[in-house]
XYZ file of C-alpha atoms in Angstrom:
590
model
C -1.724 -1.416 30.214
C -2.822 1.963 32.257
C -4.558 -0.099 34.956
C -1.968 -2.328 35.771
C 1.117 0.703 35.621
C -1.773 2.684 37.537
C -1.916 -0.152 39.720
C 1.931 -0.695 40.408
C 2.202 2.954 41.018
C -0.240 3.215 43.816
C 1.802 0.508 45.861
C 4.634 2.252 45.660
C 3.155 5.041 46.944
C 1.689 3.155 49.208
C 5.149 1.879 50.264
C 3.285 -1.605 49.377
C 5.448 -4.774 48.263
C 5.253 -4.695 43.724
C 5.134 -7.882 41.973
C 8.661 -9.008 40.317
C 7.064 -10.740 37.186
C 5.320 -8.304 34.691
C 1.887 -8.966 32.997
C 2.138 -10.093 29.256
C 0.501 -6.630 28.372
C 2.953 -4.463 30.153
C 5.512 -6.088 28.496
C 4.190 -5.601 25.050
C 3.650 -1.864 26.193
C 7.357 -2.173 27.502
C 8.805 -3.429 24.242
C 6.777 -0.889 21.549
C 7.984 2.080 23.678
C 11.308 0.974 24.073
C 11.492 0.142 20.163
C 9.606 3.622 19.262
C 12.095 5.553 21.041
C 14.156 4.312 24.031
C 14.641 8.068 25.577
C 10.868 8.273 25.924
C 10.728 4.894 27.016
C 13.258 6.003 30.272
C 11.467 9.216 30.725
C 7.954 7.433 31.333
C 9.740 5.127 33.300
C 10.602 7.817 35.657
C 7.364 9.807 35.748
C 5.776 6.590 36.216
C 7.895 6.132 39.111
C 9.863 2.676 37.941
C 6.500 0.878 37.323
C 7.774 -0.261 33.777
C 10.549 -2.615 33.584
C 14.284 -1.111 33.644
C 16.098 -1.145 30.212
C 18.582 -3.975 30.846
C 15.476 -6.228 31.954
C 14.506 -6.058 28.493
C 17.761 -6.235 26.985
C 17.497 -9.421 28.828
C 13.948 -10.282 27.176
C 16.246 -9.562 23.682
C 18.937 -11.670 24.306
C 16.631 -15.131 24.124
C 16.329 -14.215 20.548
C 19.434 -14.602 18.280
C 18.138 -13.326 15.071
C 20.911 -13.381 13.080
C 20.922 -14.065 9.800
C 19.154 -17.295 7.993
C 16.030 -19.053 8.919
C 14.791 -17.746 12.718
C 14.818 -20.944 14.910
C 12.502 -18.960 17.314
C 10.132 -18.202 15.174
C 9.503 -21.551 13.189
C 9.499 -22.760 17.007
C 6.859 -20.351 17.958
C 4.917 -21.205 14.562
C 4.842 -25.034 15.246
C 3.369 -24.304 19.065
C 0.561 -22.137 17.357
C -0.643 -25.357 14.556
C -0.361 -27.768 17.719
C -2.345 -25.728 19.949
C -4.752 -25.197 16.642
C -4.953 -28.588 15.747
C -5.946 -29.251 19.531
C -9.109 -27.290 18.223
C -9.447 -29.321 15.041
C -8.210 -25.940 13.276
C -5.911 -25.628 10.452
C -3.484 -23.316 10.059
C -3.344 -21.798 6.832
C -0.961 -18.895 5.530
C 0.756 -17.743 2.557
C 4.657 -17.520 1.746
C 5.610 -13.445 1.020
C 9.201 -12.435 0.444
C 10.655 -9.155 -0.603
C 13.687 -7.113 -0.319
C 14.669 -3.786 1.425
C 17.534 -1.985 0.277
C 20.279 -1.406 3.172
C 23.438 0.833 3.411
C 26.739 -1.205 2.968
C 28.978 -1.606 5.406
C 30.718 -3.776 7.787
C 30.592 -4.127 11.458
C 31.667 -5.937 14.692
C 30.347 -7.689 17.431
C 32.640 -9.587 19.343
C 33.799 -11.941 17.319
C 31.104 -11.598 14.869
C 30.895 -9.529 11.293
C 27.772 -8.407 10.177
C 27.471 -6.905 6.534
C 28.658 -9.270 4.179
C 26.513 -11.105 1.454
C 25.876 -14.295 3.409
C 24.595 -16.128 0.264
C 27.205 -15.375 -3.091
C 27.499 -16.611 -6.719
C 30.453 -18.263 -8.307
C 31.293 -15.363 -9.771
C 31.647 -13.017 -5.975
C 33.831 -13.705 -3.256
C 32.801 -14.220 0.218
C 33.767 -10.504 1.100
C 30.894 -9.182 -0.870
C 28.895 -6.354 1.102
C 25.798 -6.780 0.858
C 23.245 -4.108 -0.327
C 19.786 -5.548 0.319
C 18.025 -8.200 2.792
C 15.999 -10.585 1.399
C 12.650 -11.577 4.175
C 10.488 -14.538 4.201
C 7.492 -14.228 5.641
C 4.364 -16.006 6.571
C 0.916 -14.672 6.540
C -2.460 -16.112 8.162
C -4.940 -16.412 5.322
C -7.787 -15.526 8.021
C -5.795 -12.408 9.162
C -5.135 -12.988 12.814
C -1.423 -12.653 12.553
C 1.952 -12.964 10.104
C 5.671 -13.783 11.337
C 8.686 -13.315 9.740
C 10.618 -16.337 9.676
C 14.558 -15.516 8.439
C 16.175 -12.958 6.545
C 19.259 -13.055 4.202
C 21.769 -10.341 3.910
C 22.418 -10.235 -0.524
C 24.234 -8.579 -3.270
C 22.371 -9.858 -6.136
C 20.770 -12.999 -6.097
C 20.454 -15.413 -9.292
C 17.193 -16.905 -10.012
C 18.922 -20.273 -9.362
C 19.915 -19.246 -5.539
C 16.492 -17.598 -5.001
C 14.670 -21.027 -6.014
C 16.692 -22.640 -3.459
C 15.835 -20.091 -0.997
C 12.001 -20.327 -1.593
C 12.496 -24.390 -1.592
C 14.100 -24.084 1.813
C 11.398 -21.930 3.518
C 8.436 -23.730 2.315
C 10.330 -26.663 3.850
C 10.687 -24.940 7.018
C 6.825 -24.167 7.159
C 5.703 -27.321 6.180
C 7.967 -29.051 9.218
C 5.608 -27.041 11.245
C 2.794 -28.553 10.219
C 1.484 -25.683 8.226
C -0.251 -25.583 5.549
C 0.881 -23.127 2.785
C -1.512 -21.858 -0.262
C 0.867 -19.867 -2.487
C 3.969 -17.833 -2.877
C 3.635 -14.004 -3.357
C 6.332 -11.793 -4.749
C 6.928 -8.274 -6.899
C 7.434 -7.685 -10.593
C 11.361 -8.327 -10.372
C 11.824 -10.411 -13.493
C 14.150 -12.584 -11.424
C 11.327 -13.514 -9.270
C 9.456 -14.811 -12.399
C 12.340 -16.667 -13.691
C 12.390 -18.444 -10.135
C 9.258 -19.425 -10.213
C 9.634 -21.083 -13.695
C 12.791 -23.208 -12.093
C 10.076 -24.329 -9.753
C 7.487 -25.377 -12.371
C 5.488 -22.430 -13.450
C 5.142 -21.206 -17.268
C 4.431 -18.164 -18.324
C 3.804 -18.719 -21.896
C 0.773 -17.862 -22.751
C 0.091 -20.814 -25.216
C 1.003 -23.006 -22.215
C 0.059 -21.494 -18.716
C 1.014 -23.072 -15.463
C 0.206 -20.642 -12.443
C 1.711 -23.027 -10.206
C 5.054 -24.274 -8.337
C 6.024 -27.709 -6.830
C 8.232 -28.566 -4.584
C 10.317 -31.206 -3.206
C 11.253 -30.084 0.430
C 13.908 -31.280 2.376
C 12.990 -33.241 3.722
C 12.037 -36.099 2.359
C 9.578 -37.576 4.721
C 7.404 -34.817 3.369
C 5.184 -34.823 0.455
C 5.593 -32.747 -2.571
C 3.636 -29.505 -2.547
C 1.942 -27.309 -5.069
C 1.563 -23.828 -4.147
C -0.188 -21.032 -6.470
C 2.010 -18.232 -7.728
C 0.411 -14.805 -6.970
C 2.293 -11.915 -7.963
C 1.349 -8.849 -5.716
C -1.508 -6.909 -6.975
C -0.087 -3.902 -5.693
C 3.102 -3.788 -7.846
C 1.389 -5.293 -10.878
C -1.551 -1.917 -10.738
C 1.680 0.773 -10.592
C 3.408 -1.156 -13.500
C 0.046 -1.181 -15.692
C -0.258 2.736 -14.207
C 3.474 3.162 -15.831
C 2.635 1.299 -19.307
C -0.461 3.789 -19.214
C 1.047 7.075 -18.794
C 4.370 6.631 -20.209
C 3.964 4.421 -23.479
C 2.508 4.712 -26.709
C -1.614 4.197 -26.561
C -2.753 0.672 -27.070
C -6.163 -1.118 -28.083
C -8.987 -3.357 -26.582
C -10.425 -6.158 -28.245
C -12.760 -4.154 -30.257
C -10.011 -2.108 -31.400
C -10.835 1.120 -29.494
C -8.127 3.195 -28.589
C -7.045 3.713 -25.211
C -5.223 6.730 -24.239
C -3.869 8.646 -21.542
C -3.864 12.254 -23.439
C -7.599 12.515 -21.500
C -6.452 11.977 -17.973
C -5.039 15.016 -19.017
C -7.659 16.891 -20.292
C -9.326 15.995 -17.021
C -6.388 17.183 -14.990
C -6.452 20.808 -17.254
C -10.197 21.099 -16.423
C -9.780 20.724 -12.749
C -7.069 22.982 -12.543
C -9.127 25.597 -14.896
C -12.091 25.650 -12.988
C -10.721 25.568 -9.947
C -12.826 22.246 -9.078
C -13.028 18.236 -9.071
C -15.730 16.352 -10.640
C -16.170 13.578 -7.498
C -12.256 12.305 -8.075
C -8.919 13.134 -6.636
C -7.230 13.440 -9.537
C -4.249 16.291 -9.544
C -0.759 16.761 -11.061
C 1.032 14.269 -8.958
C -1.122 11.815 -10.773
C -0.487 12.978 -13.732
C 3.148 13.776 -13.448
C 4.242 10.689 -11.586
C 7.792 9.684 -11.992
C 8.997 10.973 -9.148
C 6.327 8.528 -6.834
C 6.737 5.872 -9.295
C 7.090 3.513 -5.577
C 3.705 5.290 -4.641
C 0.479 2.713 -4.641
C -2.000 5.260 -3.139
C -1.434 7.227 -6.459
C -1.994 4.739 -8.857
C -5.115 3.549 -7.568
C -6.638 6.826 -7.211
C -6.118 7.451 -11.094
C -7.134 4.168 -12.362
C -10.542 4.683 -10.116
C -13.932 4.082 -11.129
C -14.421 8.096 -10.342
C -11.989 9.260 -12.851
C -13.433 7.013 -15.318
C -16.724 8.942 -14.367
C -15.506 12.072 -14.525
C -14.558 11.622 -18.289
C -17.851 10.006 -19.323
C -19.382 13.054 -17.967
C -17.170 15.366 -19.856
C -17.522 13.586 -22.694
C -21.358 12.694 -22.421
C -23.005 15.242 -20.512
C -20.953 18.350 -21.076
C -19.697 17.419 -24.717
C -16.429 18.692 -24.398
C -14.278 17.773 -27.941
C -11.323 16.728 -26.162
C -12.845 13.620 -24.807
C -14.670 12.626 -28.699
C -13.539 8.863 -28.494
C -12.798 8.527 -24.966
C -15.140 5.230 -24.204
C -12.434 2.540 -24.345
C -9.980 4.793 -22.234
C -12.939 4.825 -19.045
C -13.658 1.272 -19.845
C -9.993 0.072 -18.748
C -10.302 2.433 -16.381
C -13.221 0.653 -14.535
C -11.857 -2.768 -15.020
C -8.568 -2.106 -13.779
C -10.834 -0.305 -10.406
C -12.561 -3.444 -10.046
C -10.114 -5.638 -10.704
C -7.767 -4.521 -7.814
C -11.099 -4.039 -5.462
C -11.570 -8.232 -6.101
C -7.429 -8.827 -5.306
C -7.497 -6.527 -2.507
C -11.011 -7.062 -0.276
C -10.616 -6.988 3.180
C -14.152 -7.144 4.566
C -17.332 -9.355 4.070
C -19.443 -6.303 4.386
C -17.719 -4.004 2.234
C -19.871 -2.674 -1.071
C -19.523 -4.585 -4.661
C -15.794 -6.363 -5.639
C -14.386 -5.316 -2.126
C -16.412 -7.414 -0.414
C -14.111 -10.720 0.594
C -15.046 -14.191 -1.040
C -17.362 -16.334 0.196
C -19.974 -18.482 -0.755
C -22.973 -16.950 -1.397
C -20.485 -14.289 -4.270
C -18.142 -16.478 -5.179
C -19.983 -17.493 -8.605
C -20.146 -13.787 -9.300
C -16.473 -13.628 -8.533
C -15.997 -16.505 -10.739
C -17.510 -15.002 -13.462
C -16.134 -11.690 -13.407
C -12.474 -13.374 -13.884
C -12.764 -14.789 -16.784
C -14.304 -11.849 -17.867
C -11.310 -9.706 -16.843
C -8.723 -12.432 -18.312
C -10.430 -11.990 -21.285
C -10.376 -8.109 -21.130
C -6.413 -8.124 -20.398
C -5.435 -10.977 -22.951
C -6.552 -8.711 -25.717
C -4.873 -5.716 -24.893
C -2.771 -5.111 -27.855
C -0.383 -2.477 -28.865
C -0.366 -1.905 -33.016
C 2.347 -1.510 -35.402
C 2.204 -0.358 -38.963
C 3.508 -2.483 -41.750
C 3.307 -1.105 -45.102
C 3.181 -3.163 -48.405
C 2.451 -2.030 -52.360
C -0.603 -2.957 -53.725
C -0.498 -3.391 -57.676
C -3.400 -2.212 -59.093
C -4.702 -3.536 -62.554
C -5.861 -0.239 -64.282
C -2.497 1.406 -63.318
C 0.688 1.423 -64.292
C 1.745 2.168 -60.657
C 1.290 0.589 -57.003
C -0.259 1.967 -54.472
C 0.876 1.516 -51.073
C -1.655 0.440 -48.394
C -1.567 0.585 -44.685
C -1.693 -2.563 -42.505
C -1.564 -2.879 -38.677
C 0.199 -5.925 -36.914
C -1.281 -6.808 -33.002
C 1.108 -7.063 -30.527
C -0.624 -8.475 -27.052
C 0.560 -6.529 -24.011
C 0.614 -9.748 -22.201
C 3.262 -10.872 -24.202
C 5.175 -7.371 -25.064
C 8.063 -6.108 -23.204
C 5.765 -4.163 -20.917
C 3.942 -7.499 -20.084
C 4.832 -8.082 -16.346
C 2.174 -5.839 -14.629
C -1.089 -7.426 -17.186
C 0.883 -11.088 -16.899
C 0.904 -10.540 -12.750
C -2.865 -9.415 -12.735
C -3.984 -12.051 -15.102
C -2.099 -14.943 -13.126
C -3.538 -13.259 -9.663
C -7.967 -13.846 -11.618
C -6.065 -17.453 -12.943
C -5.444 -18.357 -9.493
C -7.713 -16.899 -7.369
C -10.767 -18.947 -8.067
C -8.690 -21.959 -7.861
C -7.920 -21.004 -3.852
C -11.223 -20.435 -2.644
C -12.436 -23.407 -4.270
C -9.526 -25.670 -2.808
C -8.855 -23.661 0.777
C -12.659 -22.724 1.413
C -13.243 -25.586 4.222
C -10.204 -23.739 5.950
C -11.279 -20.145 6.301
C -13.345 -18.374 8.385
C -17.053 -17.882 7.871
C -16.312 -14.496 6.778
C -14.358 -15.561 3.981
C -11.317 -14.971 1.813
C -9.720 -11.797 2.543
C -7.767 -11.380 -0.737
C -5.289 -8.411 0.949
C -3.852 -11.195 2.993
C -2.515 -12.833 -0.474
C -0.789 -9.351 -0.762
C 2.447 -8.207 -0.112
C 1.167 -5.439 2.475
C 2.414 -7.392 5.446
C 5.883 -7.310 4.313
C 6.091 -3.499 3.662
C 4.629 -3.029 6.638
C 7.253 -4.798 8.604
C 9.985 -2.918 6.402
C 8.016 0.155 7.463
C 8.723 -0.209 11.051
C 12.426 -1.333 10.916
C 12.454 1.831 9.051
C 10.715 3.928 11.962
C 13.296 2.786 14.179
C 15.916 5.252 12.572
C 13.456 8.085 12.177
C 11.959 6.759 8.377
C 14.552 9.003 6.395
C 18.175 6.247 6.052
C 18.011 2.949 5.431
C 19.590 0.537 7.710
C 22.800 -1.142 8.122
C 22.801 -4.914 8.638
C 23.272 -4.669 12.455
C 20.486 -2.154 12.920
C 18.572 -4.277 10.973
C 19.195 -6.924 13.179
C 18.625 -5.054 16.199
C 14.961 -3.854 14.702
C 14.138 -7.760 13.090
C 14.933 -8.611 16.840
C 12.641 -6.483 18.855
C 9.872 -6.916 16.740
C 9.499 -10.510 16.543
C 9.267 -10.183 20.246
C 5.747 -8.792 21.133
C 6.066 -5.332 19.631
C 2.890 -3.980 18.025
C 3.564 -1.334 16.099
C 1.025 0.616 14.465
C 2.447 2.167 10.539
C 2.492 6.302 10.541
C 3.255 6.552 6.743
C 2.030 4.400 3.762
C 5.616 3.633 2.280
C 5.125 1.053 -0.422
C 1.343 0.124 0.385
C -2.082 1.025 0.856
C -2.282 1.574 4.470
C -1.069 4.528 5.874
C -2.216 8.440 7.068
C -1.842 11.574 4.692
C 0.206 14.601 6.024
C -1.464 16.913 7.585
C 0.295 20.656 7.780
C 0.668 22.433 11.092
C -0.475 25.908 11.529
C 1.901 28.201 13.364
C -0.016 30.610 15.588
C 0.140 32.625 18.925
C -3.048 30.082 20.433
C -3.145 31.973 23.834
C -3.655 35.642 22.852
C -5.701 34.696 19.450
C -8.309 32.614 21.185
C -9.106 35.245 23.376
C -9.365 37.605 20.368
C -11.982 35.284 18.585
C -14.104 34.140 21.672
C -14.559 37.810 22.723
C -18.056 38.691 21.420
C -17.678 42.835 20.397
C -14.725 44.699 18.805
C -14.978 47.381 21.502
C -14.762 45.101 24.382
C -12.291 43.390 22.664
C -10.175 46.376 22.620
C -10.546 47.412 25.848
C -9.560 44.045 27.285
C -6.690 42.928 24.713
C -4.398 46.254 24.605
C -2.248 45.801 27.159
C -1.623 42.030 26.423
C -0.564 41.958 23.358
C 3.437 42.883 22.265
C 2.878 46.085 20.183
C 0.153 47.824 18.368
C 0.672 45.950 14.623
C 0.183 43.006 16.358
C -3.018 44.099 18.010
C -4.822 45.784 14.965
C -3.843 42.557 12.572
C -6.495 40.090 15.422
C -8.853 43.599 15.596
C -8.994 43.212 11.932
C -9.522 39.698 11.518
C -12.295 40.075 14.171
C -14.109 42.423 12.096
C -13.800 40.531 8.934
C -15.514 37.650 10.156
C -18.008 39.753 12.737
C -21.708 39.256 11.502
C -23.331 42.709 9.861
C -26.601 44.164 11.476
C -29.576 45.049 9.550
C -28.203 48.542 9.183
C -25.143 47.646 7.908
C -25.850 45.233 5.308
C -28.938 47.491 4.113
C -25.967 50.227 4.213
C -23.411 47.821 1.961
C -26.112 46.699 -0.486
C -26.763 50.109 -1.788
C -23.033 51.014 -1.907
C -22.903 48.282 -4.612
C -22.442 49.314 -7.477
C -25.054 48.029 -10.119
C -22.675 47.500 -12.745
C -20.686 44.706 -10.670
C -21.659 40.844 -11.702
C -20.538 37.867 -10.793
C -17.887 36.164 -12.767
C -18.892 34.045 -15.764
C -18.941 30.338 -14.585
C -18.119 27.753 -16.749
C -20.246 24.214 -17.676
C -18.240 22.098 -15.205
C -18.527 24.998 -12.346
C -21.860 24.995 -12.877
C -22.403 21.325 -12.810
C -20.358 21.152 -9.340
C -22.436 23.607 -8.259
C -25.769 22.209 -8.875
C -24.869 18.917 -7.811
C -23.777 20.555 -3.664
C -27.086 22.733 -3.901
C -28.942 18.867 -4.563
C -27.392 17.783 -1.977
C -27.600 20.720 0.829
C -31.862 20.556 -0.652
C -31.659 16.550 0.496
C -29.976 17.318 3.939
C-alpha cells in the first residue's frame, strides 16, 4: 500500500484531482490500522496528509456487516461466491469445521433498542436473562491453507451436550448449502464436546470404535454426511504433558516403567552445571501449573532432544539417577513424533513434519498403527494382594499381584483417547480427500485448532491482550475482522505460533556509543568530559572501556607473570566437559 498512499500524496501536493474510490489494498491497510489502534490510524492519516480514508468512511465499510449473534449471513454468502467461482475452475473446496470457546466478562449492554450480553441459547433449567460468560465460534478452515472464515458465534452460559449437537448439526448444514465440502469436525478435550459427538454417532469405547459423526442437515434436499472427529492435537499433547508430570508413573507394553522423576534429574543437572545438553528444558517445564494453557511448553519437554539428553546421561555419562530410564525416553520420542505427523505444515520439512503426500504416505500409514499400538497399551498398575496357602506350612503367605489399568480407558484417558482417534482418522482422510488437495499435500496443522486461537488472539489485541471482552466489544472486533483485516499474532496465546519476549535494555544510547566507538581511553577522555552529567557517570563508561580494551604484548606478558602459579581453573564436571567438547567439534568443523 506505500505506492499507492505515496501516490495520492503527491497529487495533493500537486494540487492534482485524487480518486474517490480506494484500491482493495489500501483498504485492507485502512481496516488493520484502524482495528490495531484507531489513534494511530488518525495520526497517519494526518501525516499522510488525508490520503487514507476518514474514520466514518469506514464506519460506513462496517455497517454492511451486521454480525450479531448466530450464523453470519455475510459470511456463508461470501463462502458460497468462493466454491462457485472454484467450481468455475473445476476446483473443490474443501475445509474443516473448528469450534471453540473464549471466555468473556458478563455484562449487559445497549444499543438502541438492542441488548447484548445475555445467553442467546439456554437450557430448561435457565431463564432467558442468563448472562452469558463465554462465546461459542464456528469456524471453517481450507484444508489447502489459503484461507479460514468464521461463520457465527453464540453468546453461552453453559451449554449441554444436547444443545451443542444441535449447534454443530446446524453449521455443517450451513456449509454444506454452500456447496462445500467438509472433512471433519475439530474440537478440545472438554468432555462435553465428546459426549456431543457420541449424540452424533461416534463411540468411544474402545471394544467398539467409531471415529466418525453423521448428520442429517436441514435441510433435507441434502444428503447425509459423515465427517471424521479429530480432537485437536494441541490440547490432547498438554493433557498427556499433565498425566505425565502430575500422576502416578505408568507402564508400556513391555512393562517398563515410565516416569517423570528423570525430567527432573535432567532439570537438576542443567541447573548444576550451569549448561543444556542440546534441549530447552528449564523449571517452567518442570514446574508447570501455572502455564498449564501453554502449548509451546509442553512440546518442548516431550521433544525428541530431551529424550536425548537422558539417553546420554544415562548411556554415555552413567549417571545412577537415570538406571532404568529407557521406557521414559521411548514415550518421549513417540509422543515428539507423533505431534510432528498431526501438526506438519510443509512438504519439505525433515522426517514426520513433512505434510502427507503420496510418495510418504505408506510410511505415514505405518507409523500409525504403530503409535495406536504404543498408546493402547499404556497402562497404569494397581496392587491386589491375596494369601497363598502353602502345603509345608501351617501359615499363608501373602503374594503380590498387579492389575492393568489402560490409560485409554482410565480417568486420565481424554488426551491418549484424542491422539489415538487423531492416527485412527488421519489415514482415512488422505486416502478419501487426496484427489482434492494440492500437489503439496496434506497439511495436518490445518486439521488443528490453531486458526481459531488465532482469531481469539486478535479480538483479544483489540483491548490491549490483558481483559477479556464484553459481548459488544466482541462484536465490534468479530465485525472488523471478517472484513479484510489481516492481522498478523504478536503472542502465542493458546498455540504454537507466536514470538518469545524479548527484554529491553535501558541505556543512555547517545553518550555510550560515543564512549565505545572511540578507539583510546585517553582520547576518549579528552573528548567525553565535558559531555557527560558528572564525574561517576564518566569514570563508570571509562571503566567499561578499559575492561573490554584489547592488552598489548607488554601488558599481557606483564599480567601472565603476576599470576599466581597456585591459581587453577575450577574442576569441571562430566556433562561440562561433554558440552564443551562437543562446541570445540564444532568451532574445528567451521
Amino acid at each position: 500500500p506505500s505506492r499507492t498512499i505515496f501516490e495520492r500524496v503527491l497529487a495533493k501536493k500537486r494540487g492534482e484531482r485524487v480518486p474517490r474510490k480506494y484500491k482493495k489494498l489500501l483498504k485492507q491497510f485502512a481496516l488493520t490500522l484502524d482495528f490495531l489502534s484507531p489513534k494511530a490510524y488518525r495520526y497517519v492519516r494526518r501525516v499522510f496528509l488525508s490520503a487514507l480514508p476518514h474514520p466514518k468512511t469506514i464506519c460506513n465499510w462496517y455497517k454492511n456487516v451486521q454480525a450479531d449473534p448466530g450464523f453470519t449471513k455475510e459470511c456463508l454468502d461470501t463462502l458460497k461466491a468462493l466454491v462457485e467461482k472454484e467450481n468455475l475452475q473445476n476446483k473443490k473446496v474443501v475445509c474443516q469445521l473448528v469450534f471453540d470457546e473464549i471466555h468473556i466478562f458478563s455484562g449487559v449492554q445497549k444499543i438502541g433498542k438492542k441488548t447484548y450480553g445475555y445467553s442467546t441459547i439456554n437450557t430448561a433449567a435457565k431463564s432467558l436473562n442468563t448472562q452469558a460468560t463465554q462465546i461459542l465460534l464456528f469456524m471453517v478452515v481450507d484444508v489447502n491453507g489459503k484461507w479460514k472464515l468464521p461463520i457465527g458465534y453464540f453468546p453461552i452460559n453453559s451449554l449441554t451436550a444436547d444443545l451443542k449437537s444441535n449447534l454443530i448439526v446446524k453449521a455443517v448444514s450451513h456449509v454444506q448449502e454452500t456447496g462445500t465440502k467438509l472433512i471433519g469436525v475439530t474440537f478440545d478435550g472438554a468432555a462435553v464436546n465428546f459426549s456431543a459427538m457420541n449424540n452424533l454417532g461416534a463411540c468411544f469405547d474402545m471394544e467398539s470404535l467409531i471415529s466418525t459423526i453423521r448428520i442429517n442437515p436441514d435441510n433435507k434436499a441434502l444428503p447425509e454426511s459423515m465427517l471424521y472427529v479429530f480432537p485437536d492435537p494441541c490440547h490432547m499433547i498438554k493433557l498427556i504433558r499433565n498425566v505425565f508430570g502430575e500422576k502416578e508413573p505408568f507402564y508400556d507394553m513391555d512393562g517398563n516403567q515410565i516416569n517423570f522423576k528423570y525430567i527432573e534429574e535432567l532439570l537438576k543437572i542443567h541447573e548444576e552445571s550451569g549448561l543444556h545438553l542440546g534441549n530447552k528444558l528449564k523449571r517452567i517445564h518442570v514446574y508447570f501449573k501455572k502455564k498449564k494453557m501453554n502449548v509451546r511448553i509442553a512440546v518442548q519437554l516431550l521433544s525428541k532432544s530431551v529424550a536425548d539428553a537422558i539417553d546420554y546421561c544415562r548411556d554415555v555419562l552413567q549417571f545412577p539417577e537415570f538406571v532404568g530410564s529407557e521406557a521414559t525416553s521411548k514415550f518421549i520420542r513417540m509422543m515428539n513424533d507423533i505431534f510432528d505427523v498431526l501438526n506438519s505444515r510443509n512438504r519439505s520439512d525433515f522426517g514426520w513434519k513433512g505434510a502427507i503426500w503420496a510418495e510418504n504416505f505408506s510410511n505415514v500409514e505405518e507409523f500409525c498403527a504403530i503409535a495406536k499400538t504404543y498408546i493402547s497399551n499404556l497402562h497404569f498398575r494397581s496392587k491386589i494382594q491375596r494369601k497363598n496357602v502353602n502345603c509345608q506350612t501351617s501359615g499363608s503367605v501373602p503374594l503380590t499381584n498387579f492389575k492393568k489399568k489402560p490409560l485409554i480407558c482410565s480417568a486420565s484417558k481424554i488426551g491418549f483417547l484424542g491422539l489415538y482417534i487423531c492416527l485412527e482418522n488421519l489415514p482415512k482422510i488422505f486416502s478419501d480427500y487426496k484427489n482434492d488437495l494440492n500437489p503439496i499435500g496434506l497439511k495436518t496443522y490445518n486439521l488443528n485448532q490453531d486458526s481459531v486461537e488465532l482469531f481469539f488472539n486478535s479480538v483479544r489485541s483489540r483491548l490491549g491482550c490483558n481483559t477479556s471482552p464484553t459481548v459488544l466489544q466482541f462484536r465490534a472486533a468479530y465485525r472488523k475482522l471478517i472484513t479484510y483485516a489481516q492481522i498478523k499474532e504478536d503472542s502465542s496465546g493458546n498455540c504454537i505460533a507466536g514470538l518469545e519476549n524479548v527484554k529491553i535494555l535501558q541505556v543512555n544510547p547517545e553518550r555510550c556509543i560515543q564512549a565505545i566507538n572511540n578507539v583510546t581511553v585517553g582520547h576518549t577522555e579528552k573528548i567525553l568530559m565535558p559531555k557527560f552529567k558528572d564525574e561517576m557517570e564518566f569514570e563508570e563508561i571509562i571503566e567499561s572501556q578499559r575492561a573490554i580494551s584489547i592488552f598489548s604484548e607488554e601488558e599481557l606478558t606483564e599480567h601472565s607473570t603476576s599470576q599466581s602459579v597456585s591459581e587453577e581453573l575450577p574442576v569441571l564436571s562430566e556433562v561440562q566437559k561433554s558440552v564443551i567438547c562437543y562446541i570445540a567439534g564444532c568451532i574445528i568443523s567451521i
